[in-house]
Amino acid sequence: MTDEIYVARAALHMWEEPCISGKAGSGAVFFSGCGLRCIYCQNHHIAQGRFGRKVDRDELAGLFLRLQEEEGAANINLVTAVHYLPDVCHALEEAKAEGLKIPVVYNTSGYERVEALKELDGLVDIYLPDFKYLDSREAEDYSRAPDYPEVAKEALAEMARQQPVQEYGEDGMMKKGIIVRHLLLPGHVINGKAVLSYLYHTYGDAITISIMDQYTPMAQVKQDPLLHRKATKREYNRLVDYALELGITNAFLQEGPVAEESFIPDWDEGGIL
């Protein structure tokens, strides 16, 4: 990416965890580009950085304020923003000075440098990272990042330093804290169990774990021996049963037909004009 900010969408998003979306919707700002190249990415149209509308710092701050004041968003949800971090921090500071009061959510792949996360200290209320792999070979094969496990561990530790306690409003909406997502990939229950074990034995109930069953096979992986299909109900139940065996109770589960392409937003530059 260049030093110019590109945003693919800025609109209410109803498909996050209940304490993030709520009834009002999360004010999701989807940034173009990504530091990973996951071969199964459902947002690959924007992840490759070839889609979106250019905005400057002031316009970005204005998007945050519009989502709060005109759309009634429950929070500002920064989706894959790290490569624009200096501008994002500036825009958050400007928006807060002009009246931004709702929580700020940092929605990330988990592949983050600690030095970058420290720039967000005091600006972000809720961290919403993925924790994709504990197997470096899978991380290399699927995301071109064999160092993902160690990078994600260090990143999560910094997030926990900044937000060690979970806080909720009377309406059940999260005000501060960390929700760590793990998307179960088909044929990868063993990796999923390793991730859950690491998270629970390291952080216990200090974080919420979101065990996701919405993997959607995209056209680019139709020939992959495992990723060409959805995870089966049996695979997901095995992972949930393991979570219960570990003693995990502070968690979100997914039920019903969640693995559908209808959960993927339309990349129409909505809310940016």
PDB file of N, CA, C and O in Angstrom, residues 17 180-190 192-193 196 209-215 229-244 251-259:
ATOM      1  N   GLU A  17     -20.006 -10.275  16.753  1.00  0.00           N
ATOM      2  CA  GLU A  17     -20.521 -10.897  17.969  1.00  0.00           C
ATOM      3  C   GLU A  17     -21.617 -10.004  18.564  1.00  0.00           C
ATOM      4  O   GLU A  17     -21.596  -8.780  18.398  1.00  0.00           O
ATOM      5  N   VAL A 180     -11.187 -12.857  21.137  1.00  0.00           N
ATOM      6  CA  VAL A 180     -10.278 -13.515  20.191  1.00  0.00           C
ATOM      7  C   VAL A 180     -11.082 -14.500  19.352  1.00  0.00           C
ATOM      8  O   VAL A 180     -11.775 -15.369  19.891  1.00  0.00           O
ATOM      9  N   ARG A 181     -10.967 -14.371  18.042  1.00  0.00           N
ATOM     10  CA  ARG A 181     -11.704 -15.228  17.128  1.00  0.00           C
ATOM     11  C   ARG A 181     -10.825 -16.362  16.605  1.00  0.00           C
ATOM     12  O   ARG A 181      -9.665 -16.148  16.271  1.00  0.00           O
ATOM     13  N   HIS A 182     -11.423 -17.531  16.522  1.00  0.00           N
ATOM     14  CA  HIS A 182     -10.774 -18.615  15.787  1.00  0.00           C
ATOM     15  C   HIS A 182     -11.772 -19.190  14.803  1.00  0.00           C
ATOM     16  O   HIS A 182     -12.830 -19.698  15.186  1.00  0.00           O
ATOM     17  N   LEU A 183     -11.443 -19.086  13.516  1.00  0.00           N
ATOM     18  CA  LEU A 183     -12.274 -19.644  12.459  1.00  0.00           C
ATOM     19  C   LEU A 183     -11.834 -21.077  12.192  1.00  0.00           C
ATOM     20  O   LEU A 183     -10.692 -21.316  11.785  1.00  0.00           O
ATOM     21  N   LEU A 184     -12.733 -22.028  12.416  1.00  0.00           N
ATOM     22  CA  LEU A 184     -12.417 -23.430  12.145  1.00  0.00           C
ATOM     23  C   LEU A 184     -12.351 -23.652  10.639  1.00  0.00           C
ATOM     24  O   LEU A 184     -13.325 -23.421   9.916  1.00  0.00           O
ATOM     25  N   LEU A 185     -11.189 -24.099  10.176  1.00  0.00           N
ATOM     26  CA  LEU A 185     -11.034 -24.471   8.781  1.00  0.00           C
ATOM     27  C   LEU A 185     -11.365 -25.949   8.610  1.00  0.00           C
ATOM     28  O   LEU A 185     -11.078 -26.758   9.500  1.00  0.00           O
ATOM     29  N   PRO A 186     -11.968 -26.340   7.504  1.00  0.00           N
ATOM     30  CA  PRO A 186     -12.307 -27.753   7.299  1.00  0.00           C
ATOM     31  C   PRO A 186     -11.069 -28.636   7.320  1.00  0.00           C
ATOM     32  O   PRO A 186     -10.050 -28.314   6.712  1.00  0.00           O
ATOM     33  N   GLY A 187     -11.162 -29.713   8.085  1.00  0.00           N
ATOM     34  CA  GLY A 187     -10.037 -30.634   8.180  1.00  0.00           C
ATOM     35  C   GLY A 187      -8.963 -30.200   9.149  1.00  0.00           C
ATOM     36  O   GLY A 187      -7.891 -30.821   9.188  1.00  0.00           O
ATOM     37  N   HIS A 188      -9.216 -29.167   9.971  1.00  0.00           N
ATOM     38  CA  HIS A 188      -8.173 -28.607  10.833  1.00  0.00           C
ATOM     39  C   HIS A 188      -8.634 -28.499  12.290  1.00  0.00           C
ATOM     40  O   HIS A 188      -8.340 -27.518  12.975  1.00  0.00           O
ATOM     41  N   VAL A 189      -9.331 -29.516  12.750  1.00  0.00           N
ATOM     42  CA  VAL A 189      -9.777 -29.523  14.144  1.00  0.00           C
ATOM     43  C   VAL A 189      -8.580 -29.558  15.098  1.00  0.00           C
ATOM     44  O   VAL A 189      -8.603 -28.925  16.161  1.00  0.00           O
ATOM     45  N   ILE A 190      -7.528 -30.277  14.741  1.00  0.00           N
ATOM     46  CA  ILE A 190      -6.349 -30.372  15.617  1.00  0.00           C
ATOM     47  C   ILE A 190      -5.745 -28.989  15.842  1.00  0.00           C
ATOM     48  O   ILE A 190      -5.406 -28.621  16.979  1.00  0.00           O
ATOM     49  N   GLY A 192      -7.345 -26.190  15.597  1.00  0.00           N
ATOM     50  CA  GLY A 192      -8.317 -25.457  16.396  1.00  0.00           C
ATOM     51  C   GLY A 192      -8.206 -25.780  17.878  1.00  0.00           C
ATOM     52  O   GLY A 192      -8.251 -24.881  18.730  1.00  0.00           O
ATOM     53  N   LYS A 193      -8.028 -27.060  18.197  1.00  0.00           N
ATOM     54  CA  LYS A 193      -7.866 -27.447  19.595  1.00  0.00           C
ATOM     55  C   LYS A 193      -6.599 -26.839  20.192  1.00  0.00           C
ATOM     56  O   LYS A 193      -6.599 -26.384  21.349  1.00  0.00           O
ATOM     57  N   LEU A 196      -7.296 -23.140  20.964  1.00  0.00           N
ATOM     58  CA  LEU A 196      -8.145 -22.957  22.142  1.00  0.00           C
ATOM     59  C   LEU A 196      -7.388 -23.277  23.422  1.00  0.00           C
ATOM     60  O   LEU A 196      -7.526 -22.573  24.435  1.00  0.00           O
ATOM     61  N   ILE A 209     -13.510 -15.908  23.937  1.00  0.00           N
ATOM     62  CA  ILE A 209     -13.108 -16.652  22.746  1.00  0.00           C
ATOM     63  C   ILE A 209     -14.335 -16.850  21.852  1.00  0.00           C
ATOM     64  O   ILE A 209     -15.379 -17.298  22.329  1.00  0.00           O
ATOM     65  N   SER A 210     -14.202 -16.503  20.603  1.00  0.00           N
ATOM     66  CA  SER A 210     -15.276 -16.675  19.631  1.00  0.00           C
ATOM     67  C   SER A 210     -14.907 -17.815  18.696  1.00  0.00           C
ATOM     68  O   SER A 210     -13.953 -17.701  17.912  1.00  0.00           O
ATOM     69  N   ILE A 211     -15.632 -18.927  18.798  1.00  0.00           N
ATOM     70  CA  ILE A 211     -15.348 -20.118  18.004  1.00  0.00           C
ATOM     71  C   ILE A 211     -16.256 -20.076  16.778  1.00  0.00           C
ATOM     72  O   ILE A 211     -17.465 -20.264  16.889  1.00  0.00           O
ATOM     73  N   MET A 212     -15.659 -19.841  15.634  1.00  0.00           N
ATOM     74  CA  MET A 212     -16.430 -19.495  14.443  1.00  0.00           C
ATOM     75  C   MET A 212     -16.577 -20.672  13.477  1.00  0.00           C
ATOM     76  O   MET A 212     -15.624 -21.416  13.240  1.00  0.00           O
ATOM     77  N   ASP A 213     -17.778 -20.775  12.923  1.00  0.00           N
ATOM     78  CA  ASP A 213     -18.117 -21.862  11.997  1.00  0.00           C
ATOM     79  C   ASP A 213     -18.660 -21.290  10.688  1.00  0.00           C
ATOM     80  O   ASP A 213     -19.567 -21.849  10.086  1.00  0.00           O
ATOM     81  N   GLN A 214     -18.092 -20.170  10.248  1.00  0.00           N
ATOM     82  CA  GLN A 214     -18.639 -19.510   9.067  1.00  0.00           C
ATOM     83  C   GLN A 214     -17.691 -19.570   7.868  1.00  0.00           C
ATOM     84  O   GLN A 214     -17.841 -18.784   6.926  1.00  0.00           O
ATOM     85  N   TYR A 215     -16.735 -20.494   7.900  1.00  0.00           N
ATOM     86  CA  TYR A 215     -15.830 -20.602   6.754  1.00  0.00           C
ATOM     87  C   TYR A 215     -16.636 -20.849   5.477  1.00  0.00           C
ATOM     88  O   TYR A 215     -17.474 -21.752   5.411  1.00  0.00           O
ATOM     89  N   ARG A 229     -14.336 -27.193   0.757  1.00  0.00           N
ATOM     90  CA  ARG A 229     -15.638 -27.463   1.359  1.00  0.00           C
ATOM     91  C   ARG A 229     -15.795 -26.681   2.664  1.00  0.00           C
ATOM     92  O   ARG A 229     -14.843 -26.097   3.180  1.00  0.00           O
ATOM     93  N   LYS A 230     -17.006 -26.669   3.182  1.00  0.00           N
ATOM     94  CA  LYS A 230     -17.248 -26.092   4.497  1.00  0.00           C
ATOM     95  C   LYS A 230     -16.845 -27.094   5.584  1.00  0.00           C
ATOM     96  O   LYS A 230     -16.727 -28.287   5.324  1.00  0.00           O
ATOM     97  N   ALA A 231     -16.613 -26.595   6.773  1.00  0.00           N
ATOM     98  CA  ALA A 231     -16.406 -27.493   7.904  1.00  0.00           C
ATOM     99  C   ALA A 231     -17.721 -28.225   8.187  1.00  0.00           C
ATOM    100  O   ALA A 231     -18.809 -27.646   8.069  1.00  0.00           O
ATOM    101  N   THR A 232     -17.619 -29.488   8.547  1.00  0.00           N
ATOM    102  CA  THR A 232     -18.832 -30.256   8.826  1.00  0.00           C
ATOM    103  C   THR A 232     -19.351 -29.944  10.226  1.00  0.00           C
ATOM    104  O   THR A 232     -18.623 -29.429  11.085  1.00  0.00           O
ATOM    105  N   LYS A 233     -20.605 -30.268  10.453  1.00  0.00           N
ATOM    106  CA  LYS A 233     -21.190 -30.089  11.782  1.00  0.00           C
ATOM    107  C   LYS A 233     -20.418 -30.910  12.811  1.00  0.00           C
ATOM    108  O   LYS A 233     -20.199 -30.464  13.947  1.00  0.00           O
ATOM    109  N   ARG A 234     -20.001 -32.112  12.413  1.00  0.00           N
ATOM    110  CA  ARG A 234     -19.250 -32.979  13.328  1.00  0.00           C
ATOM    111  C   ARG A 234     -17.921 -32.328  13.703  1.00  0.00           C
ATOM    112  O   ARG A 234     -17.514 -32.362  14.876  1.00  0.00           O
ATOM    113  N   GLU A 235     -17.228 -31.735  12.735  1.00  0.00           N
ATOM    114  CA  GLU A 235     -15.953 -31.084  13.025  1.00  0.00           C
ATOM    115  C   GLU A 235     -16.147 -29.941  14.014  1.00  0.00           C
ATOM    116  O   GLU A 235     -15.380 -29.799  14.979  1.00  0.00           O
ATOM    117  N   TYR A 236     -17.157 -29.124  13.781  1.00  0.00           N
ATOM    118  CA  TYR A 236     -17.383 -27.988  14.678  1.00  0.00           C
ATOM    119  C   TYR A 236     -17.776 -28.476  16.072  1.00  0.00           C
ATOM    120  O   TYR A 236     -17.290 -27.947  17.086  1.00  0.00           O
ATOM    121  N   ASN A 237     -18.612 -29.489  16.151  1.00  0.00           N
ATOM    122  CA  ASN A 237     -19.019 -30.021  17.452  1.00  0.00           C
ATOM    123  C   ASN A 237     -17.830 -30.604  18.208  1.00  0.00           C
ATOM    124  O   ASN A 237     -17.765 -30.511  19.444  1.00  0.00           O
ATOM    125  N   ARG A 238     -16.895 -31.222  17.491  1.00  0.00           N
ATOM    126  CA  ARG A 238     -15.686 -31.739  18.147  1.00  0.00           C
ATOM    127  C   ARG A 238     -14.898 -30.602  18.783  1.00  0.00           C
ATOM    128  O   ARG A 238     -14.378 -30.740  19.914  1.00  0.00           O
ATOM    129  N   LEU A 239     -14.806 -29.482  18.094  1.00  0.00           N
ATOM    130  CA  LEU A 239     -14.066 -28.351  18.643  1.00  0.00           C
ATOM    131  C   LEU A 239     -14.804 -27.740  19.830  1.00  0.00           C
ATOM    132  O   LEU A 239     -14.178 -27.393  20.843  1.00  0.00           O
ATOM    133  N   VAL A 240     -16.096 -27.619  19.741  1.00  0.00           N
ATOM    134  CA  VAL A 240     -16.882 -27.082  20.859  1.00  0.00           C
ATOM    135  C   VAL A 240     -16.804 -28.009  22.058  1.00  0.00           C
ATOM    136  O   VAL A 240     -16.635 -27.557  23.209  1.00  0.00           O
ATOM    137  N   ASP A 241     -16.900 -29.309  21.835  1.00  0.00           N
ATOM    138  CA  ASP A 241     -16.789 -30.268  22.943  1.00  0.00           C
ATOM    139  C   ASP A 241     -15.431 -30.142  23.626  1.00  0.00           C
ATOM    140  O   ASP A 241     -15.338 -30.225  24.861  1.00  0.00           O
ATOM    141  N   TYR A 242     -14.391 -29.928  22.832  1.00  0.00           N
ATOM    142  CA  TYR A 242     -13.061 -29.767  23.414  1.00  0.00           C
ATOM    143  C   TYR A 242     -12.995 -28.499  24.257  1.00  0.00           C
ATOM    144  O   TYR A 242     -12.383 -28.496  25.342  1.00  0.00           O
ATOM    145  N   ALA A 243     -13.613 -27.428  23.782  1.00  0.00           N
ATOM    146  CA  ALA A 243     -13.648 -26.187  24.558  1.00  0.00           C
ATOM    147  C   ALA A 243     -14.318 -26.411  25.912  1.00  0.00           C
ATOM    148  O   ALA A 243     -13.845 -25.924  26.945  1.00  0.00           O
ATOM    149  N   LEU A 244     -15.393 -27.169  25.923  1.00  0.00           N
ATOM    150  CA  LEU A 244     -16.081 -27.460  27.177  1.00  0.00           C
ATOM    151  C   LEU A 244     -15.223 -28.328  28.087  1.00  0.00           C
ATOM    152  O   LEU A 244     -15.206 -28.140  29.309  1.00  0.00           O
ATOM    153  N   ALA A 251     -17.336 -17.604  26.073  1.00  0.00           N
ATOM    154  CA  ALA A 251     -17.140 -17.849  24.645  1.00  0.00           C
ATOM    155  C   ALA A 251     -18.408 -17.566  23.871  1.00  0.00           C
ATOM    156  O   ALA A 251     -19.522 -17.565  24.413  1.00  0.00           O
ATOM    157  N   PHE A 252     -18.224 -17.310  22.588  1.00  0.00           N
ATOM    158  CA  PHE A 252     -19.328 -17.246  21.636  1.00  0.00           C
ATOM    159  C   PHE A 252     -19.243 -18.451  20.715  1.00  0.00           C
ATOM    160  O   PHE A 252     -18.151 -18.818  20.262  1.00  0.00           O
ATOM    161  N   LEU A 253     -20.412 -19.053  20.435  1.00  0.00           N
ATOM    162  CA  LEU A 253     -20.501 -20.144  19.472  1.00  0.00           C
ATOM    163  C   LEU A 253     -21.398 -19.693  18.332  1.00  0.00           C
ATOM    164  O   LEU A 253     -22.168 -18.742  18.462  1.00  0.00           O
ATOM    165  N   GLN A 254     -21.299 -20.378  17.214  1.00  0.00           N
ATOM    166  CA  GLN A 254     -22.156 -20.077  16.069  1.00  0.00           C
ATOM    167  C   GLN A 254     -23.035 -21.278  15.763  1.00  0.00           C
ATOM    168  O   GLN A 254     -22.541 -22.407  15.697  1.00  0.00           O
ATOM    169  N   GLU A 255     -24.315 -21.006  15.572  1.00  0.00           N
ATOM    170  CA  GLU A 255     -25.265 -22.062  15.258  1.00  0.00           C
ATOM    171  C   GLU A 255     -26.075 -21.666  14.036  1.00  0.00           C
ATOM    172  O   GLU A 255     -26.243 -20.480  13.734  1.00  0.00           O
ATOM    173  N   GLY A 256     -26.578 -22.661  13.324  1.00  0.00           N
ATOM    174  CA  GLY A 256     -27.402 -22.390  12.155  1.00  0.00           C
ATOM    175  C   GLY A 256     -26.562 -22.217  10.903  1.00  0.00           C
ATOM    176  O   GLY A 256     -25.357 -22.451  10.889  1.00  0.00           O
ATOM    177  N   PRO A 257     -27.187 -21.769   9.821  1.00  0.00           N
ATOM    178  CA  PRO A 257     -26.508 -21.682   8.512  1.00  0.00           C
ATOM    179  C   PRO A 257     -25.653 -20.435   8.384  1.00  0.00           C
ATOM    180  O   PRO A 257     -25.945 -19.528   7.608  1.00  0.00           O
ATOM    181  N   VAL A 258     -24.571 -20.385   9.167  1.00  0.00           N
ATOM    182  CA  VAL A 258     -23.734 -19.181   9.147  1.00  0.00           C
ATOM    183  C   VAL A 258     -22.703 -19.198   8.029  1.00  0.00           C
ATOM    184  O   VAL A 258     -22.174 -18.156   7.665  1.00  0.00           O
ATOM    185  N   ALA A 259     -22.393 -20.378   7.503  1.00  0.00           N
ATOM    186  CA  ALA A 259     -21.352 -20.473   6.475  1.00  0.00           C
ATOM    187  C   ALA A 259     -21.962 -20.214   5.102  1.00  0.00           C
ATOM    188  O   ALA A 259     -22.073 -21.090   4.258  1.00  0.00           O
TER     189      ALA A 259
END
